[in-house]
Amino acid sequence: MLVLALDTATPTLVAGVARRTGGDAEVLAERAVPSGNRHAELLVPAVREALAAAGVALADVGAVVAGLGPGPFTGLRVGVVTAAALADARGIPAVGVCSLDAVGSGARTVVTDARRREVYWAAYDATGARVEGPGVVRPEEARLTGPLVGDPRFADRLGAPVEPAGVTTAGLLRAAAALLDDPSAAGPLVPLYLRRPDAVPPTSFKPVTTS
Amino acid sequence: MSEPLVIGFETSCDETGVGVVRGHTLLADALATSVGEHERFGGVVPEIASRAHLEAMVPTVHRALADAGVSATDVDAVAVTAGPGLTGALLVGLAAAKAYALALDVPLYGVNHLAAHVAVDELQHGPLAEPSLALLVSGGHSSLLLVPDLAREVTSLGRTIDDAAGEAFDKVARVLGMPFPGGPPIDRAARDGDASAIDFPRGLTGPRDAAYDFSFSGLKTAVARWVEARQRAGEPVPVADVAASFQEAVADVLTAKAVRACRDHGVDHLVLGGGVAANSRLRALAEERCAAAGIVLRVPSPRLCTDNGAMVAALGSRLVAAGVAPSAPDLGADSSLPIDVVTR
Ligand SMILES: [Zn+2]
């Protein structure tokens, strides 16, 4: 079965096409696009390119895998809603995975940019299974066990080297393996926000004349 | 051959709207709203709205297609609000629309939310007279538009220089202890009030003020000061009179400027749109003044005046019919999309 994988949880969006045979996934094409705040502009073109590079049509795809974050909300939602809409329009299942699961492999702690001077993190054992997280923390207050992989810009503040690594199609497929075997077990695609919306109820009516 | 089937996505604020039209015929207008989640904040919280859009998106599409009695594969074109609006909210609808267009292999039209407010009237009253004038008033916008060609040319004559009219309603409602959004409770309270009881200021109506711009900040503050002065003096606040007098000031300025713009530009058709167009006093005064000035007034039903997906589908349908080129695959959202950009 052909699988389309999408992730917009980090500043580099990923769109990949893989062929899944039994439990094995062979990545046919992948686009990793440094996209900053432009996920919405660049994701669909990246999907088109990945499909073309793989020599397949969207109609041939049998399932969609979406990274659910954690990641900066606005960009994250672009990937999640794109995956949901593509799958809905094609009548195929969409399954979601923690994006951090798709970064690096083996025993590691993954760190990515959470903005506001914080990092998202998750820890994995030698089998690659997530044992802690995902969470969000200030790097200075983090007690993370190495090796660290992910966004190297946080090495200084974490006080340890961070091996550069990003979300990959292979990682998304690996994280989604069980759900792809049985998509009926997958829930709806709900982003891993980890933070509540910033919103404060007004405390009095005074601001009307003072603002 | 039947006219093209167009699906429209609207997520510029707190309403997740998905509409389906065929030509000028409204087939479905599915809506999910997060308005209740914003109530205790006294205004729309962008992140809460964006989260709600994502949750509601696919179910709302299903509802729209079911209501229209069509399947996704029948869709000939996708239209989506590309701006103006809240960036995070816009992007959910935009990404969904792009994905549906890709998966269904149909053209995508990123459209201007304000132009869509004008287009929606075609679903109820048929093709728009061109040129028309449009007065769009809501919690997010207060605009006076000249519409020579809805598919290609819309120009701004004036707009609010501070608060949107709907914001003034929300803030005055708060002063009067009424719930959010403030439009409906003020309209209700005003029915029992005297609109001439209090002479609230009419912003930007002096001889040297911009003829078509609006200002509602001074009015809002005047109402708050008036009410607070009463409260400080320990006197009861005549809520109905305050509501009626405030509403009168808003309706007076809006309609006077719209009628003047029609006269100045030799236009004899005026379209109302936006949530505040549901206000009963604004509708009544607009009817009265348009009739006196020989202007044909077109007002969509209140349901279509507020933000919805059908208005976006209506404009998309208009663009398809006019042979306008679809948007590029790298279409993005623009929170302050200028009105002269009908499609991008
Ligand atoms: Zn609107």
XYZ file of C-alpha atoms in Angstrom, chain B residues 9-270:
262
model
C -14.800 27.479 3.005
C -14.963 30.347 5.507
C -12.848 30.445 8.686
C -11.807 34.093 9.032
C -13.169 34.503 12.568
C -15.145 32.217 14.885
C -17.525 30.574 12.399
C -16.519 27.439 10.520
C -18.616 27.761 7.378
C -18.872 25.363 4.458
C -21.347 26.245 1.726
C -22.338 24.629 -1.545
C -23.852 26.500 -4.489
C -24.661 25.724 -8.085
C -24.606 28.927 -10.100
C -26.742 31.332 -8.056
C -28.572 28.530 -6.286
C -27.817 27.928 -2.616
C -27.657 24.198 -1.922
C -26.095 24.073 1.543
C -24.840 26.391 4.229
C -23.317 24.335 7.046
C -21.996 26.227 10.025
C -20.211 25.413 13.258
C -19.495 28.230 15.651
C -17.200 28.615 18.633
C -18.956 31.813 19.768
C -19.950 30.266 23.108
C -16.319 29.514 23.953
C -15.403 33.192 23.575
C -18.259 34.591 25.619
C -16.453 34.791 28.954
C -13.545 36.611 27.283
C -15.801 39.347 25.886
C -14.348 38.909 22.400
C -13.051 36.289 20.006
C -9.867 34.571 21.222
C -7.913 33.658 18.061
C -6.309 30.461 19.371
C -9.617 29.122 20.666
C -11.249 29.900 17.313
C -8.440 28.178 15.395
C -8.664 25.021 17.486
C -12.416 24.927 16.996
C -12.060 25.339 13.218
C -9.776 22.328 13.011
C -12.145 20.180 15.045
C -15.191 21.238 13.059
C -13.720 21.216 9.564
C -14.301 17.718 8.173
C -17.650 17.194 9.955
C -18.885 20.531 8.583
C -17.859 19.516 5.052
C -19.818 16.290 5.474
C -22.862 18.187 6.664
C -22.674 20.623 3.744
C -22.384 17.859 1.138
C -25.207 15.885 2.745
C -27.464 18.945 2.941
C -26.722 19.714 -0.712
C -27.379 16.108 -1.696
C -24.125 15.888 -3.616
C -20.908 13.941 -3.194
C -17.436 15.407 -2.991
C -16.622 14.051 -6.445
C -19.420 16.218 -7.933
C -17.572 19.402 -6.909
C -16.266 21.488 -9.840
C -14.373 24.185 -7.924
C -13.281 25.074 -4.388
C -13.352 28.612 -2.995
C -11.889 29.749 0.306
C -11.529 32.968 2.273
C -7.877 34.007 1.910
C -8.330 37.188 3.975
C -8.871 39.503 5.675
C -9.313 37.823 9.055
C -7.444 36.150 11.905
C -4.336 34.510 10.445
C -4.448 31.307 12.467
C -8.139 30.884 11.783
C -7.831 31.648 8.066
C -5.060 29.087 7.670
C -7.218 26.180 8.836
C -9.820 26.813 6.139
C -7.194 27.622 3.561
C -5.233 24.412 4.159
C -8.411 22.337 4.124
C -9.619 23.958 0.905
C -6.260 23.434 -0.773
C -6.287 19.783 0.234
C -9.830 19.194 -1.067
C -8.964 20.959 -4.335
C -5.850 18.814 -4.721
C -7.611 15.565 -3.861
C -10.632 16.306 -6.070
C -8.413 17.697 -8.851
C -10.458 20.891 -9.254
C -9.437 24.582 -9.362
C -9.037 26.589 -6.155
C -10.057 30.226 -5.703
C -8.709 32.164 -2.730
C -11.186 34.999 -2.266
C -11.673 38.216 -0.347
C -14.002 37.859 2.629
C -15.565 41.297 2.095
C -16.327 40.678 -1.566
C -17.929 37.390 -0.495
C -20.269 39.324 1.839
C -21.496 41.167 -1.268
C -21.692 38.046 -3.455
C -23.950 36.185 -1.026
C -26.856 38.449 -1.910
C -26.909 36.958 -5.426
C -28.096 33.692 -3.859
C -31.255 35.434 -2.663
C -31.882 38.291 -5.042
C -30.216 37.224 -8.276
C -27.435 38.893 -10.226
C -26.059 42.037 -8.646
C -26.627 45.355 -10.388
C -23.259 46.769 -11.369
C -22.113 49.139 -10.211
C -23.528 48.626 -6.724
C -22.523 50.093 -3.413
C -22.020 47.804 -0.442
C -22.134 48.642 3.246
C -20.508 45.843 5.255
C -20.713 46.048 9.024
C -19.746 43.386 11.531
C -17.555 42.783 14.562
C -14.543 42.687 12.265
C -15.285 45.234 9.560
C -17.119 48.449 8.731
C -16.629 49.194 5.060
C -18.225 51.121 2.274
C -17.393 49.548 -1.084
C -17.954 50.523 -4.685
C -18.520 47.406 -6.787
C -18.221 47.991 -10.542
C -17.515 44.286 -11.232
C -17.747 41.830 -8.355
C -15.492 39.292 -10.080
C -12.706 41.732 -10.871
C -13.042 45.190 -9.432
C -14.080 46.230 -5.953
C -12.822 49.476 -4.452
C -12.937 50.845 -0.953
C -14.659 54.214 -0.478
C -14.311 54.262 3.271
C -13.953 52.217 6.416
C -13.678 52.528 10.145
C -10.614 54.352 11.403
C -10.843 52.674 14.819
C -13.388 50.119 16.070
C -15.658 48.064 13.844
C -19.350 48.797 14.404
C -19.871 45.318 15.838
C -17.099 45.880 18.376
C -18.905 48.980 19.603
C -22.027 46.848 20.076
C -20.011 44.293 22.071
C -18.421 46.898 24.303
C -21.629 48.817 24.937
C -23.359 45.535 25.757
C -20.646 44.857 28.318
C -21.177 48.268 29.902
C -24.882 47.488 30.137
C -24.223 44.037 31.626
C -25.412 42.175 28.529
C -23.842 39.008 27.047
C -21.409 38.686 24.122
C -21.965 39.150 21.223
C -23.698 42.423 21.978
C -25.743 42.948 18.810
C -28.823 40.831 19.555
C -29.334 41.878 23.230
C -28.929 45.578 22.393
C -31.385 45.254 19.507
C -33.887 43.567 21.849
C -33.456 46.077 24.686
C -33.712 49.020 22.283
C -37.252 48.047 21.256
C -38.555 49.380 24.574
C -36.354 52.446 24.556
C -36.471 56.011 23.258
C -33.906 56.480 20.486
C -33.867 60.232 21.021
C -33.498 60.065 24.802
C -29.733 60.609 24.748
C -27.869 62.544 22.093
C -24.793 60.340 21.574
C -22.097 61.661 19.212
C -22.048 60.825 15.494
C -18.372 60.181 14.671
C -16.733 61.713 11.585
C -19.806 63.602 10.435
C -18.342 67.092 10.533
C -18.003 69.071 7.293
C -14.244 68.546 7.196
C -14.269 64.838 8.135
C -13.658 62.067 5.607
C -17.032 61.653 3.906
C -17.126 57.848 3.872
C -14.946 56.801 6.812
C -16.396 55.715 10.145
C -15.359 56.058 13.765
C -17.105 54.252 16.607
C -14.523 54.572 19.353
C -15.746 57.980 20.537
C -19.342 56.788 20.582
C -18.437 53.715 22.605
C -16.564 55.837 25.144
C -19.397 58.379 25.325
C -21.872 55.630 26.163
C -19.575 54.206 28.836
C -19.019 57.649 30.399
C -22.736 58.391 30.388
C -23.573 55.091 32.080
C -20.771 55.380 34.616
C -21.812 58.919 35.531
C -25.291 57.606 36.304
C -23.897 54.774 38.372
C -21.609 57.105 40.311
C -24.552 59.358 41.068
C -26.406 56.320 42.386
C -29.119 56.707 39.767
C -30.683 53.820 37.839
C -29.409 53.303 34.288
C -32.227 53.451 31.704
C -30.884 50.469 29.784
C -33.505 50.505 27.034
C -32.982 54.214 26.313
C -29.200 53.837 26.270
C -29.430 50.846 23.917
C -31.886 52.615 21.605
C -29.946 55.871 21.544
C -26.641 54.101 20.910
C -28.128 51.946 18.173
C -29.680 55.030 16.586
C -26.317 56.788 16.485
C -24.706 53.803 14.730
C -27.542 53.314 12.228
C -27.758 57.044 11.525
C -24.088 57.414 10.619
C -23.903 54.196 8.597
C -26.975 54.856 6.496
C -26.319 58.571 6.007
C -22.842 57.866 4.667
C -23.990 54.978 2.482
C -26.770 57.025 0.896
C -24.441 59.954 0.385
C -21.884 57.672 -1.304
C -24.601 56.341 -3.627
C -25.592 59.868 -4.590
C -22.018 61.077 -5.042
C -21.179 58.122 -7.297
C -24.450 57.983 -9.185
C -25.152 54.445 -7.944
C -28.735 53.376 -7.312
C -28.232 49.943 -5.715
C -27.054 49.390 -2.133
